[in-house]
XYZ file of C-alpha atoms in Angstrom:
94
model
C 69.771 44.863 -52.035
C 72.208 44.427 -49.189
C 72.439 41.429 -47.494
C 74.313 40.792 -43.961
C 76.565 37.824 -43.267
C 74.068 36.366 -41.508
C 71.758 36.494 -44.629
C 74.373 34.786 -46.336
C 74.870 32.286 -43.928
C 70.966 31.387 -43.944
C 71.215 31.313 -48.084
C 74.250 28.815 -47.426
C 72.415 26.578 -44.947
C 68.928 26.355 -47.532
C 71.434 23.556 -49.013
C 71.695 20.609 -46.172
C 75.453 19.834 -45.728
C 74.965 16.221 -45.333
C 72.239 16.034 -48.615
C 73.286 17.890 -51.253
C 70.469 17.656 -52.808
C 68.187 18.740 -50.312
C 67.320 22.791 -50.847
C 67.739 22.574 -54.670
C 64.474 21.832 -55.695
C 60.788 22.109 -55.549
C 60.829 18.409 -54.307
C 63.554 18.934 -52.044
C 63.097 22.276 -50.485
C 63.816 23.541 -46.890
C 61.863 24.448 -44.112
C 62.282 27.222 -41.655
C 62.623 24.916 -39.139
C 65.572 22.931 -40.360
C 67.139 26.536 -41.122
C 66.890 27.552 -37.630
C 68.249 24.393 -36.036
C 71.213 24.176 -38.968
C 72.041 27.707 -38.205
C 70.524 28.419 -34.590
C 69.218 31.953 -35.666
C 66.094 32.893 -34.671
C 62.803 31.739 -36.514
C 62.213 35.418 -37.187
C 65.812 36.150 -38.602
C 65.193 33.322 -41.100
C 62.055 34.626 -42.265
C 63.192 38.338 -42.704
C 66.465 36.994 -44.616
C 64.090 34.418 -46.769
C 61.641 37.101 -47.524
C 64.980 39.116 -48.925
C 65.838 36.554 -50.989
C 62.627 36.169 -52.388
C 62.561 39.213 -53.690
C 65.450 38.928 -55.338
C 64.774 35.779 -57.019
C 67.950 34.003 -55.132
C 65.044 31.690 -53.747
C 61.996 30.266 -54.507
C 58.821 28.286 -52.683
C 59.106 24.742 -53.088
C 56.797 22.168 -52.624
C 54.302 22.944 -49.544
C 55.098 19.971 -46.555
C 51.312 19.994 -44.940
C 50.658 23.778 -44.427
C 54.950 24.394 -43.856
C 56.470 26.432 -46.502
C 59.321 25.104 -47.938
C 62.274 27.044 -49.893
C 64.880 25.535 -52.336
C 67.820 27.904 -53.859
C 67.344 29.160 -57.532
C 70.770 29.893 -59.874
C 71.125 33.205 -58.869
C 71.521 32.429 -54.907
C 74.007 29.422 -56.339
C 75.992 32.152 -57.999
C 76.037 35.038 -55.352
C 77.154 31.984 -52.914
C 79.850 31.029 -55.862
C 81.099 34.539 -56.652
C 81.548 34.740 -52.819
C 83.217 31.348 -51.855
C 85.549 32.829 -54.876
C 86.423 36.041 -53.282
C 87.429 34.466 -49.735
C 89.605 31.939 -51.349
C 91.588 35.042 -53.097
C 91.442 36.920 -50.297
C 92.941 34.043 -48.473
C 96.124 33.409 -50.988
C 97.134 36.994 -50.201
């Protein structure tokens, strides 16, 4: 599956800079909402991107907040954001 930089940038922003914790976990899981206002795509961008990540098992549902889904980052999304935080430091030193 490819995803766009923009995907990547909504994967990044699942985790909540100032919690670290916060998109990690069933407990601690992310709503579209706070995606959209971290990131200031559109609701519908979000949603198309999360939908491609949950397909590829980068992200999972976390615990429901009322009737809001919620999404938290599995070890696969950690690693495809890992492997590419690698890459644009090398890319950097050259």
């Amino acid at each position: 599956m490819v995803f766009t930089q923009y995907d990547i940038k909504i994967l990044a922003n699942i985790i909540d800079p100032k919690d670290n914790k916060k998109g990690l976990g069933k407990m601690t899981a992310t709503t579209v909402k706070e995606i959209v206002d971290r990131t200031n795509f559109s609701d519908k961008k979000v949603r198309m991107a999360l939908k491609k990540f949950l397909e590829a098992e980068m992200v999972a549902y976390g615990i429901a907040d009322g009737r809001t889904k919620t999404y938290y980052i599995l070890p696969k999304g950690l690693e495809e954001l890992d492997s590419l935080y690698e890459l644009e430091i090398e890319e950097d030193e050259e």
